[in-house]
Coordinates of C-alpha atoms in Angstrom, one line a residue:
M3 CA -23.0 -14.9 3.4
I4 CA -20.0 -17.3 2.6
P5 CA -20.5 -20.7 4.3
E6 CA -18.3 -21.3 7.2
S7 CA -17.3 -24.7 5.9
F8 CA -15.8 -22.9 2.8
I9 CA -13.9 -20.5 5.0
Q10 CA -12.4 -23.3 7.0
E11 CA -11.2 -25.1 3.7
L12 CA -9.8 -21.8 2.5
K13 CA -8.0 -21.5 5.8
F14 CA -6.2 -24.9 5.1
Y15 CA -4.8 -23.7 1.8
S16 CA -4.0 -20.0 2.8
D17 CA -1.1 -20.0 5.1
I18 CA -0.6 -16.2 6.0
E19 CA 3.3 -16.5 6.1
Q20 CA 3.5 -17.9 2.6
I21 CA 1.0 -15.4 1.2
V22 CA 2.4 -12.3 2.8
S23 CA 5.9 -13.4 1.7
S24 CA 4.8 -13.1 -1.8
Y25 CA 4.4 -9.3 -1.1
V26 CA 6.8 -8.5 1.5
H27 CA 10.3 -9.8 2.2
L28 CA 10.1 -11.6 5.6
S29 CA 12.8 -12.5 7.9
K30 CA 12.5 -15.3 10.6
R31 CA 12.8 -14.4 14.3
G32 CA 12.0 -17.4 16.2
K33 CA 8.4 -18.4 15.9
I34 CA 7.5 -15.0 14.1
S35 CA 8.4 -13.3 10.8
V36 CA 9.1 -9.7 10.4
G37 CA 9.5 -7.4 7.4
L38 CA 9.1 -3.7 6.3
C39 CA 5.5 -2.7 6.5
P40 CA 3.8 -2.4 2.9
F41 CA 1.3 0.0 4.4
H42 CA 3.6 2.9 5.4
N43 CA 7.1 4.0 4.9
E44 CA 9.6 2.7 7.4
K45 CA 13.2 1.7 7.4
T46 CA 13.1 -0.5 10.5
P47 CA 10.8 -3.5 10.3
S48 CA 7.8 -3.4 12.5
F49 CA 5.5 -5.5 10.5
T50 CA 5.2 -8.8 12.1
V51 CA 3.5 -12.1 11.0
Y52 CA 2.4 -14.7 13.7
P53 CA 1.9 -18.1 12.1
D54 CA 0.5 -19.7 15.3
T55 CA -2.5 -17.2 15.2
Q56 CA -2.5 -16.7 11.5
S57 CA -2.4 -13.1 12.0
F58 CA -0.3 -10.0 11.1
Y59 CA 0.3 -6.7 13.0
C60 CA 2.4 -3.5 12.3
F61 CA 3.6 -1.8 15.5
G62 CA 4.3 1.4 13.3
C63 CA 0.9 2.0 11.6
G64 CA -1.5 -0.2 13.5
A65 CA -2.5 -2.3 10.3
G66 CA -3.2 -5.8 11.2
G67 CA -5.6 -8.8 10.8
D68 CA -5.8 -12.1 9.2
V69 CA -4.9 -13.3 5.8
V70 CA -8.2 -12.0 4.3
S71 CA -7.5 -8.5 5.9
F72 CA -4.1 -8.4 4.3
I73 CA -5.3 -9.2 0.9
R74 CA -8.0 -6.6 1.3
R75 CA -5.5 -3.9 2.1
I76 CA -2.7 -4.7 -0.3
E77 CA -5.0 -5.5 -3.3
N78 CA -7.6 -2.8 -2.4
L79 CA -10.4 -5.4 -2.4
E80 CA -13.7 -5.9 -0.7
Y81 CA -14.3 -8.9 1.6
V82 CA -15.8 -11.2 -1.0
E83 CA -13.3 -10.1 -3.7
A84 CA -10.4 -11.0 -1.2
I85 CA -12.0 -14.3 -0.5
R86 CA -12.4 -14.9 -4.3
L87 CA -8.7 -14.1 -4.9
L88 CA -7.4 -16.4 -2.2
A89 CA -9.7 -19.1 -3.5
Q90 CA -8.3 -18.7 -7.1
R91 CA -4.8 -19.0 -5.6
A92 CA -5.7 -22.2 -3.8
G93 CA -7.7 -23.6 -6.8
L94 CA -11.1 -23.6 -4.9
Q95 CA -14.4 -23.0 -6.4
M96 CA -16.3 -20.1 -4.9
P97 CA -19.8 -20.6 -3.6
D98 CA -22.3 -19.3 -5.9
D99 CA -24.2 -17.2 -3.6
T100 CA -21.3 -14.9 -3.2
Q101 CA -22.1 -13.4 -6.5
N102 CA -24.9 -11.5 -4.8
D103 CA -22.4 -9.1 -3.0
E104 CA -23.2 -5.6 -4.3
A105 CA -19.8 -4.1 -4.1
A106 CA -18.2 -7.0 -5.9
R107 CA -20.9 -6.9 -8.5
L108 CA -20.4 -3.2 -9.2
K109 CA -16.6 -3.8 -9.6
M110 CA -17.3 -6.5 -12.0
R111 CA -19.5 -4.3 -13.9
I112 CA -16.9 -1.5 -14.1
L113 CA -14.3 -4.0 -15.3
E114 CA -16.6 -5.1 -18.2
L115 CA -17.4 -1.5 -18.9
N116 CA -13.7 -0.6 -19.0
R117 CA -13.1 -3.4 -21.4
Q118 CA -16.0 -2.2 -23.7
A119 CA -14.7 1.4 -23.6
A120 CA -11.1 0.3 -24.5
R121 CA -12.5 -1.6 -27.5
F122 CA -14.5 1.4 -28.6
F123 CA -11.5 3.6 -28.4
H124 CA -9.3 1.1 -30.4
H125 CA -12.0 0.6 -33.0
N126 CA -12.2 4.4 -33.4
L127 CA -8.8 4.1 -35.0
T128 CA -10.2 2.4 -37.9
T129 CA -12.9 4.9 -38.8
P130 CA -12.6 8.2 -40.5
A131 CA -13.6 10.0 -37.2
G132 CA -10.6 8.4 -35.5
A133 CA -8.1 9.2 -38.4
T134 CA -6.6 12.0 -36.1
G135 CA -5.7 9.4 -33.5
L136 CA -4.0 7.0 -35.8
R137 CA -2.1 9.7 -37.4
Y138 CA -0.9 10.9 -34.1
F139 CA 0.5 7.4 -33.1
R140 CA 2.2 6.8 -36.5
E141 CA 3.8 10.3 -36.3
R142 CA 5.2 9.1 -32.9
G143 CA 6.8 6.2 -34.7
L144 CA 4.5 3.3 -33.5
S145 CA 3.8 0.4 -35.7
D146 CA 0.5 -1.1 -36.1
D147 CA 1.6 -4.1 -34.1
T148 CA 2.4 -2.0 -31.2
I149 CA -0.7 -0.1 -31.5
K150 CA -2.6 -3.3 -31.3
R151 CA -0.5 -4.9 -28.4
F152 CA -1.1 -2.1 -26.3
G153 CA -4.7 -1.6 -27.2
L154 CA -4.1 2.1 -28.0
G155 CA -7.2 4.0 -29.1
Y156 CA -8.8 7.4 -29.8
S157 CA -11.8 9.2 -27.8
L158 CA -13.9 11.1 -30.4
E159 CA -14.4 14.8 -30.0
G160 CA -18.1 14.6 -29.5
W161 CA -19.6 15.1 -26.0
S162 CA -21.4 11.9 -25.6
S163 CA -19.9 9.3 -28.2
L164 CA -18.6 6.9 -25.5
C165 CA -21.6 7.3 -23.2
D166 CA -24.1 6.7 -26.0
H167 CA -22.0 3.6 -27.1
L168 CA -21.9 2.2 -23.5
K169 CA -25.6 2.8 -22.8
G170 CA -26.2 0.9 -26.0
Q171 CA -24.3 -2.0 -24.5
G172 CA -26.5 -2.1 -21.4
F173 CA -24.6 -0.1 -18.9
T174 CA -26.4 2.4 -16.7
E175 CA -25.5 6.0 -16.2
R176 CA -24.5 5.3 -12.6
E177 CA -22.1 2.6 -13.7
L178 CA -20.6 5.1 -16.3
L179 CA -20.1 7.7 -13.3
E180 CA -18.7 5.2 -11.0
A181 CA -16.3 4.1 -13.6
R182 CA -15.3 7.6 -14.2
V183 CA -15.3 7.5 -17.8
A184 CA -18.1 10.1 -17.7
A185 CA -18.9 13.2 -15.7
Q186 CA -22.2 14.5 -14.4
G187 CA -23.8 17.4 -16.4
K188 CA -24.0 20.8 -14.5
S189 CA -27.8 20.5 -14.3
G190 CA -27.4 17.2 -12.5
K191 CA -29.1 15.4 -15.2
G192 CA -27.3 13.3 -17.8
C193 CA -23.5 12.7 -18.4
Y194 CA -20.9 13.6 -20.9
D195 CA -17.6 11.9 -21.9
L196 CA -14.7 12.6 -19.7
F197 CA -12.2 11.9 -22.5
R198 CA -12.7 13.7 -25.7
G199 CA -10.3 14.3 -28.7
R200 CA -7.4 12.3 -27.1
A201 CA -5.0 9.5 -27.8
M202 CA -6.0 6.8 -25.4
F203 CA -3.8 4.4 -23.4
P204 CA -5.6 1.8 -21.5
I205 CA -4.2 0.8 -18.1
I206 CA -4.1 -3.0 -17.5
D207 CA -3.7 -4.7 -14.2
L208 CA -1.8 -7.9 -13.5
R209 CA -4.8 -10.1 -14.0
G210 CA -5.5 -8.4 -17.6
N211 CA -8.3 -6.2 -16.5
V212 CA -8.6 -2.9 -17.9
I213 CA -8.8 -0.7 -14.8
G214 CA -8.3 2.8 -16.1
F215 CA -7.2 5.0 -18.9
G216 CA -4.7 7.7 -19.7
G217 CA -5.5 10.4 -22.4
R218 CA -3.3 12.6 -24.3
V219 CA -4.7 15.7 -25.9
I220 CA -4.2 16.0 -29.7
G221 CA -4.1 19.6 -30.6
E222 CA -5.1 22.5 -28.4
G223 CA -7.4 22.7 -25.3
G224 CA -7.5 21.1 -21.9
P225 CA -4.7 19.6 -19.9
K226 CA -2.0 17.8 -21.9
Y227 CA -2.6 14.5 -20.0
L228 CA -5.8 13.3 -18.4
N229 CA -5.9 10.3 -16.3
S230 CA -8.7 8.3 -14.8
P231 CA -9.5 9.4 -11.3
D232 CA -9.5 6.6 -8.6
T233 CA -12.5 4.3 -8.8
P234 CA -13.6 1.0 -7.1
V235 CA -11.3 -0.9 -9.3
F236 CA -8.3 1.6 -9.9
K237 CA -5.9 3.3 -7.4
K238 CA -3.2 5.5 -9.4
S239 CA -0.9 5.1 -6.4
R240 CA -1.0 1.3 -6.5
N241 CA -0.6 0.5 -10.1
L242 CA 2.1 0.9 -12.8
F243 CA 1.6 1.2 -16.6
A244 CA 2.7 -1.9 -18.6
L245 CA 3.7 -3.9 -15.5
N246 CA 1.4 -6.6 -16.8
R247 CA 3.9 -7.1 -19.8
A248 CA 7.1 -6.3 -18.1
K249 CA 6.6 -8.8 -15.3
S250 CA 7.0 -11.5 -18.0
S251 CA 10.2 -10.1 -19.7
K252 CA 13.4 -12.1 -19.8
L253 CA 15.4 -9.0 -19.4
D254 CA 16.9 -8.3 -15.9
G255 CA 15.3 -5.8 -13.7
L256 CA 12.9 -3.1 -14.7
I257 CA 13.2 0.3 -16.4
L258 CA 11.3 2.9 -14.8
A259 CA 10.2 5.8 -17.1
E260 CA 8.0 8.9 -16.7
G261 CA 5.4 8.6 -19.4
Y262 CA 3.3 6.2 -21.5
M263 CA 5.1 6.9 -24.8
D264 CA 8.5 6.3 -23.3
V265 CA 7.4 3.0 -22.1
I266 CA 5.6 2.0 -25.4
A267 CA 8.7 3.3 -27.4
L268 CA 11.0 1.1 -25.1
H269 CA 8.9 -1.9 -25.6
Q270 CA 8.9 -1.5 -29.4
A271 CA 12.7 -1.1 -29.4
G272 CA 13.0 -4.5 -27.5
F273 CA 13.2 -3.3 -23.9
D274 CA 10.1 -5.0 -22.9
N275 CA 10.8 -4.4 -19.1
A276 CA 10.0 -0.9 -19.0
V277 CA 7.1 0.6 -16.7
A278 CA 5.8 4.0 -15.9
T279 CA 3.8 5.7 -13.0
L280 CA 0.3 6.9 -14.0
G281 CA 0.4 10.7 -14.0
T282 CA 1.6 11.1 -10.4
S283 CA 4.9 10.9 -8.6
L284 CA 6.3 7.5 -7.5
T285 CA 4.7 6.2 -4.5
A286 CA 5.9 3.9 -1.7
E287 CA 3.1 1.4 -2.7
Q288 CA 4.5 1.4 -6.2
T289 CA 7.9 0.7 -5.0
Q290 CA 6.7 -2.2 -3.0
L291 CA 4.8 -3.5 -6.0
I292 CA 8.1 -3.4 -8.1
A293 CA 10.0 -5.1 -5.4
K294 CA 7.9 -8.2 -5.9
Y295 CA 9.2 -8.6 -9.4
C296 CA 12.9 -7.6 -9.3
N297 CA 15.7 -6.4 -7.0
E298 CA 17.1 -3.7 -9.6
V299 CA 15.6 -0.9 -11.3
T300 CA 17.0 1.5 -13.8
I301 CA 15.5 5.0 -13.5
A302 CA 15.1 6.6 -17.0
Y303 CA 13.4 9.9 -16.0
D304 CA 13.4 13.1 -18.2
S305 CA 16.9 14.7 -18.2
D306 CA 15.3 18.2 -17.1
G307 CA 15.4 19.5 -13.5
A308 CA 12.1 18.0 -12.5
G309 CA 13.2 14.7 -13.8
Q310 CA 16.4 14.8 -11.7
N311 CA 14.5 15.8 -8.7
A312 CA 12.1 12.9 -9.2
T313 CA 15.0 10.6 -9.6
R314 CA 16.4 11.6 -6.2
R315 CA 13.2 11.1 -4.6
A316 CA 12.7 7.6 -6.2
I317 CA 16.1 6.6 -5.1
N318 CA 15.1 7.2 -1.4
L319 CA 11.8 5.3 -1.9
F320 CA 13.6 2.3 -3.4
A321 CA 16.0 2.3 -0.6
D322 CA 13.2 1.5 1.9
V323 CA 12.3 -1.6 0.1
G324 CA 15.9 -2.9 -0.7
V325 CA 15.7 -2.5 -4.3
K326 CA 19.1 -1.5 -6.1
I327 CA 19.0 1.5 -8.3
R328 CA 20.9 2.6 -11.6
V329 CA 20.3 5.9 -13.1
L330 CA 20.3 6.5 -16.9
K331 CA 22.1 9.6 -18.1
M332 CA 20.7 10.4 -21.5
E333 CA 22.9 13.1 -23.0
G334 CA 21.4 14.6 -26.3
A335 CA 17.9 13.8 -25.5
K336 CA 15.3 14.6 -22.8
D337 CA 13.7 11.2 -22.6
P338 CA 13.9 7.5 -23.8
D339 CA 11.6 7.9 -26.7
E340 CA 13.5 10.7 -28.1
Y341 CA 16.9 9.1 -27.4
I342 CA 15.8 6.0 -29.3
K343 CA 14.5 8.1 -32.2
K344 CA 17.9 9.9 -32.5
F345 CA 20.4 7.3 -31.7
G346 CA 18.7 4.0 -32.0
A347 CA 18.1 0.9 -29.8
T348 CA 21.8 -0.4 -30.0
R349 CA 23.1 2.9 -28.5
F350 CA 20.3 2.8 -25.8
K351 CA 21.3 -0.8 -24.9
L352 CA 25.0 0.6 -24.4
L353 CA 23.8 3.3 -22.3
L354 CA 22.0 0.8 -20.1
E355 CA 25.1 -1.3 -19.6
N356 CA 27.2 1.6 -18.5
C357 CA 24.6 3.7 -16.3
N358 CA 25.6 4.9 -12.8
N359 CA 24.3 3.3 -9.7
A360 CA 22.4 5.6 -7.1
I361 CA 25.5 6.5 -5.1
E362 CA 27.4 7.5 -8.2
F363 CA 24.4 9.5 -9.3
E364 CA 24.2 11.3 -6.0
I365 CA 28.0 11.8 -6.2
S366 CA 27.9 13.4 -9.7
K367 CA 25.1 15.7 -8.4
L368 CA 27.4 16.9 -5.6
R369 CA 30.3 17.4 -8.0
A370 CA 27.9 19.7 -10.1
K371 CA 26.9 21.5 -7.0
Y372 CA 30.3 22.4 -5.6
D373 CA 33.6 23.8 -6.9
I374 CA 36.0 21.3 -5.7
E375 CA 39.0 23.3 -7.0
T376 CA 38.3 25.6 -4.1
A377 CA 38.9 25.0 -0.4
D378 CA 35.4 25.9 0.7
G379 CA 33.8 24.0 -2.3
K380 CA 36.0 20.9 -1.3
V381 CA 35.0 21.0 2.4
N382 CA 31.3 21.4 1.6
F383 CA 31.4 18.5 -1.0
L384 CA 33.1 16.4 1.8
N385 CA 30.5 17.3 4.3
E386 CA 27.6 16.1 2.0
F387 CA 29.6 13.1 0.7
S388 CA 30.2 12.0 4.3
K389 CA 26.4 12.1 5.0
L390 CA 25.8 10.1 1.9
M391 CA 28.4 7.5 2.9
A392 CA 26.8 7.2 6.5
G393 CA 23.8 5.6 4.8
I394 CA 25.9 2.8 3.4
R395 CA 25.8 -0.2 5.6
N396 CA 28.3 -2.4 3.5
P397 CA 31.8 -1.4 4.6
V398 CA 33.6 -2.6 1.5
E399 CA 31.2 -0.5 -0.6
R400 CA 31.9 2.5 1.4
D401 CA 35.6 1.9 1.3
V402 CA 35.6 1.9 -2.6
Y403 CA 33.8 5.3 -2.8
V404 CA 36.0 6.9 0.0
K405 CA 39.3 5.8 -1.7
K406 CA 38.0 7.0 -5.1
V407 CA 36.9 10.4 -3.7
S408 CA 39.8 11.1 -1.3
G409 CA 42.1 10.3 -4.1
E410 CA 40.5 12.8 -6.5
L411 CA 40.4 15.5 -3.9
A412 CA 44.0 14.7 -2.3
V413 CA 42.5 14.3 1.1
S414 CA 43.5 11.4 3.4
P415 CA 41.2 8.5 3.6
E416 CA 41.4 8.5 7.3
A417 CA 40.1 12.1 7.6
V418 CA 37.2 11.3 5.4
L419 CA 36.4 8.1 7.2
Q420 CA 36.5 10.1 10.6
L421 CA 33.8 12.5 9.2
I422 CA 31.8 9.7 8.0
G423 CA 32.0 8.2 11.5
T424 CA 30.6 11.4 13.0
N425 CA 27.7 11.4 10.6
V426 CA 27.0 7.8 11.4
K427 CA 26.6 8.5 15.0
R428 CA 24.4 11.4 14.3
K429 CA 22.3 9.3 11.8
V430 CA 21.8 6.5 14.5
G431 CA 20.9 9.0 17.2
S432 CA 18.4 10.7 14.8
E433 CA 16.9 7.2 13.9
R434 CA 16.7 6.2 17.5
K435 CA 14.9 9.5 18.5
K436 CA 12.4 8.8 15.7
Q437 CA 11.7 5.4 16.7
Q438 CA 11.0 6.6 20.3
R439 CA 8.6 9.3 19.1
D440 CA 6.9 6.7 16.8
L441 CA 6.7 4.3 19.8
K442 CA 5.4 7.1 22.1
M443 CA 2.7 8.0 19.5
Y444 CA 1.8 4.4 19.1
V445 CA 1.5 3.8 22.9
G446 CA -0.4 7.1 23.5
A447 CA -2.9 6.7 20.5
G448 CA -2.1 3.4 18.8
A449 CA -4.4 1.2 16.8
M450 CA -6.5 0.9 20.0
G451 CA -7.0 4.6 20.5
K452 CA -7.8 5.0 16.7
S453 CA -10.7 2.4 17.1
N454 CA -11.9 3.2 20.6
P455 CA -12.5 6.9 21.0
Q456 CA -13.5 6.3 24.8
R457 CA -10.3 4.4 25.5
E458 CA -8.1 7.4 26.8
R459 CA -10.6 8.8 29.4
N460 CA -11.4 5.1 30.7
L461 CA -7.9 3.6 30.2
R462 CA -7.9 1.3 33.2
Y463 CA -11.3 -0.3 32.3
A464 CA -10.5 -0.3 28.5
L465 CA -7.3 -2.2 29.1
A466 CA -9.1 -4.8 31.1
E467 CA -11.8 -5.2 28.5
E468 CA -9.1 -5.7 25.7
R469 CA -7.1 -8.3 27.8
L470 CA -10.4 -10.1 28.6
I471 CA -11.3 -10.1 24.8
A472 CA -7.8 -11.4 24.1
L473 CA -7.9 -14.0 26.5
L474 CA -11.3 -15.1 25.3
L475 CA -10.0 -15.3 21.7
K476 CA -7.0 -17.4 22.8
N477 CA -9.3 -19.5 25.1
P478 CA -12.7 -19.9 23.5
D479 CA -13.5 -22.8 25.8
Y480 CA -13.6 -20.4 28.8
Y481 CA -16.6 -18.5 27.2
E482 CA -19.3 -20.1 29.5
Y483 CA -17.2 -19.2 32.5
I484 CA -16.7 -15.7 31.5
A485 CA -20.2 -15.2 30.3
A486 CA -21.7 -16.3 33.6
K487 CA -19.8 -13.4 35.2
I488 CA -20.0 -10.6 32.8
S489 CA -22.3 -9.4 29.9
P490 CA -21.7 -7.1 27.0
G491 CA -23.8 -4.5 28.8
D492 CA -21.3 -4.3 31.6
F493 CA -18.6 -3.1 29.3
V494 CA -17.5 0.5 29.8
T495 CA -16.4 1.4 26.3
D496 CA -19.0 1.2 23.5
Y497 CA -16.3 -0.1 20.9
N498 CA -15.1 -3.0 23.2
R499 CA -18.6 -4.0 23.9
E500 CA -19.6 -4.3 20.3
I501 CA -16.4 -6.5 19.6
F502 CA -17.1 -8.6 22.7
E503 CA -20.8 -9.0 21.6
K504 CA -19.8 -10.1 18.1
I505 CA -17.5 -12.6 19.5
S506 CA -19.9 -13.9 22.0
E507 CA -22.6 -14.4 19.4
R508 CA -20.3 -16.7 17.2
L509 CA -19.6 -18.7 20.4
Q510 CA -23.1 -19.0 21.3
Q511 CA -23.9 -20.3 17.8
N512 CA -20.8 -22.8 18.0
Q513 CA -19.0 -20.8 15.3
S514 CA -15.3 -20.5 15.0
I515 CA -13.6 -17.2 16.3
E516 CA -10.3 -18.0 14.5
M517 CA -8.9 -14.9 12.7
I518 CA -10.0 -15.9 9.3
S519 CA -13.5 -16.6 10.5
L520 CA -13.8 -13.3 12.3
S521 CA -13.1 -11.5 9.1
S522 CA -16.6 -12.2 8.0
V523 CA -18.2 -10.4 10.9
L524 CA -15.5 -7.7 11.6
D525 CA -14.6 -4.9 9.3
I526 CA -11.0 -4.4 8.1
E527 CA -10.2 -1.8 11.2
D528 CA -11.9 -4.0 13.7
M529 CA -9.6 -6.8 12.4
A530 CA -6.6 -4.6 12.9
F531 CA -7.7 -4.0 16.4
V532 CA -8.1 -7.8 17.3
S533 CA -4.7 -8.5 15.7
G534 CA -3.3 -5.8 17.9
L535 CA -4.8 -7.6 21.0
F536 CA -2.9 -10.8 20.0
A537 CA 0.2 -8.8 19.4
S538 CA 0.3 -7.1 22.7
Q539 CA -1.2 -9.6 25.0
V540 CA 0.9 -11.2 27.7
S541 CA 0.6 -14.8 28.1
E542 CA -1.5 -15.7 31.1
K543 CA -0.2 -18.4 33.4
H544 CA -3.6 -18.8 35.1
P545 CA -6.2 -17.7 32.6
L546 CA -9.3 -18.0 34.8
S547 CA -7.7 -16.1 37.6
E548 CA -6.6 -13.5 35.1
A549 CA -10.2 -13.5 33.6
D550 CA -11.6 -12.8 37.1
D551 CA -9.2 -9.9 37.6
Y552 CA -10.3 -8.4 34.4
I553 CA -14.0 -8.9 35.0
K554 CA -13.6 -7.3 38.6
T555 CA -12.0 -4.2 37.1
I556 CA -14.7 -3.8 34.4
L557 CA -17.5 -4.2 37.1
Q558 CA -16.0 -1.6 39.4
K559 CA -16.8 1.2 36.9
K560 CA -20.4 -0.1 36.9
N561 CA -20.8 0.1 40.6
E562 CA -19.0 3.6 41.0
K563 CA -21.4 6.6 41.9
S564 CA -20.9 10.0 40.7
S565 CA -20.3 12.7 43.5
S566 CA -23.7 14.1 42.9
E567 CA -25.4 10.7 43.3
V568 CA -23.4 10.0 46.6
A569 CA -24.4 13.5 48.0
A570 CA -28.0 12.7 47.2
M571 CA -28.0 9.5 49.4
D572 CA -29.7 9.2 52.7
E573 CA -27.7 7.9 55.6
R574 CA -28.8 4.2 55.1
E575 CA -28.0 4.2 51.3
L576 CA -24.6 5.9 52.0
G577 CA -23.7 3.3 54.6
E578 CA -24.5 0.5 52.2
Y579 CA -22.5 2.1 49.5
L580 CA -19.5 2.5 51.7
R581 CA -19.6 -1.0 52.7
T582 CA -19.7 -2.1 49.1
I583 CA -16.7 0.0 48.2
A584 CA -14.7 -1.5 51.3
A585 CA -15.7 -5.0 50.4
R586 CA -14.2 -4.6 46.8
K587 CA -11.0 -3.3 48.1
K588 CA -10.4 -6.2 50.3

């Protein structure tokens, strides 16, 4: 356990608003701050930070908690690791006993295992058995310096070369399997190398840790690219290849490419602000990560149909996080690597300086889609163009495109603007309906319903329990008053009973029930539940009177009898029961 004194010291240096704002763009609204939720896609901010309670809550997806919960979610960390990261940010020394945490220790072992695996792969390039890998990189035009800078390597063709090496370094078979550098044998005994006969690309996180690998087959057999599956230290959807280097680039913005070789070729040519996804489509988490480091991205995806479709999808994702987009059009080459080889870095730089923005890219696609020389083609083009313009909030930017397109098509700007106005109304109406649907879903199930399966069929009592817990969290001095009138065993729903018990135990031991302290005894979903109570709780003018009302409601359930129990009563028992019911209603 981490000492309570350390948690309180950490709280002093870990203001939630300051830490969250390093991941999410926040806007002040009175005493609170709001922004787009980093845990789900949304266009209207529903993510709220409460400085007074040092908590956050999203009214869209139900994520919530304290600063530790936020770091755990955004960085995919266990509790102790999140505390360690916050301590590092604050310049505090972690207590020694936290090293005993099993999950944290396993992650540290996997990181060390990955580091040793990367060194093994890189060393193979210097051996006769690894000559195939070195030849591949040189044929792709990479210098020895580039190979070294990116830690590139080669996985030998044998079935257990890496496993044997790592076992010799003291790693267990379980650790090899957890790191996903090895796979279990069919018999269930032993393991074999996952990567064999491949050019290896280590994936390095922002703290310099090797968290996974990408492997490109050399020759025939197997999938062309094989990427590390998700592990305790690696989530493909939350990381980017070469961001550890690109974040320090002096060049403006980032270049987003499709593959490892594109990125490495760009860095070698001097464009050290290039990054790539990790064998999957771009995700919302990755766009949020990029938004932390720049406000403009140049998309340099392949020029084929799949690449163009991926570009359109990326444009929509980046719009949700407020990042400006430019789109590279590489005529005469399918990707940045090929373009630089054919035309050189100087031509590529000119291409970057003159590439289209996202709107121009979409308009060019519409021009290619419709024959604007015909009346039908012109009408269809303008219908889709107006929908595109309806999404632009800046009236000056919209006016520029309207004048340009209306002039090209010999249509009055007024007619185009009228069409855009119609689509704006439709768009606003559609978004409003979606918000109402989302709100209905939230109110109907919400974070409370997700946590407490008994809530819906005991709604009246569950609400009273939740409000009593929230009142206690805000007014811990009232614990003795509340505890004298109700015990955890009186609660109707099991989930709320467990939360109330954990809070009561801390208060009985004179321990803090502030959010950052509760995160040591509540899991990440329980913290979201508690944060939701803070977010939805109405301020009580008379807390003790309110507490009495909540307690009275909860106890009513305890005193209720089922119809079968009432039917089995004799005359005396029935009379007493009815008098009790009548007294409660007064």
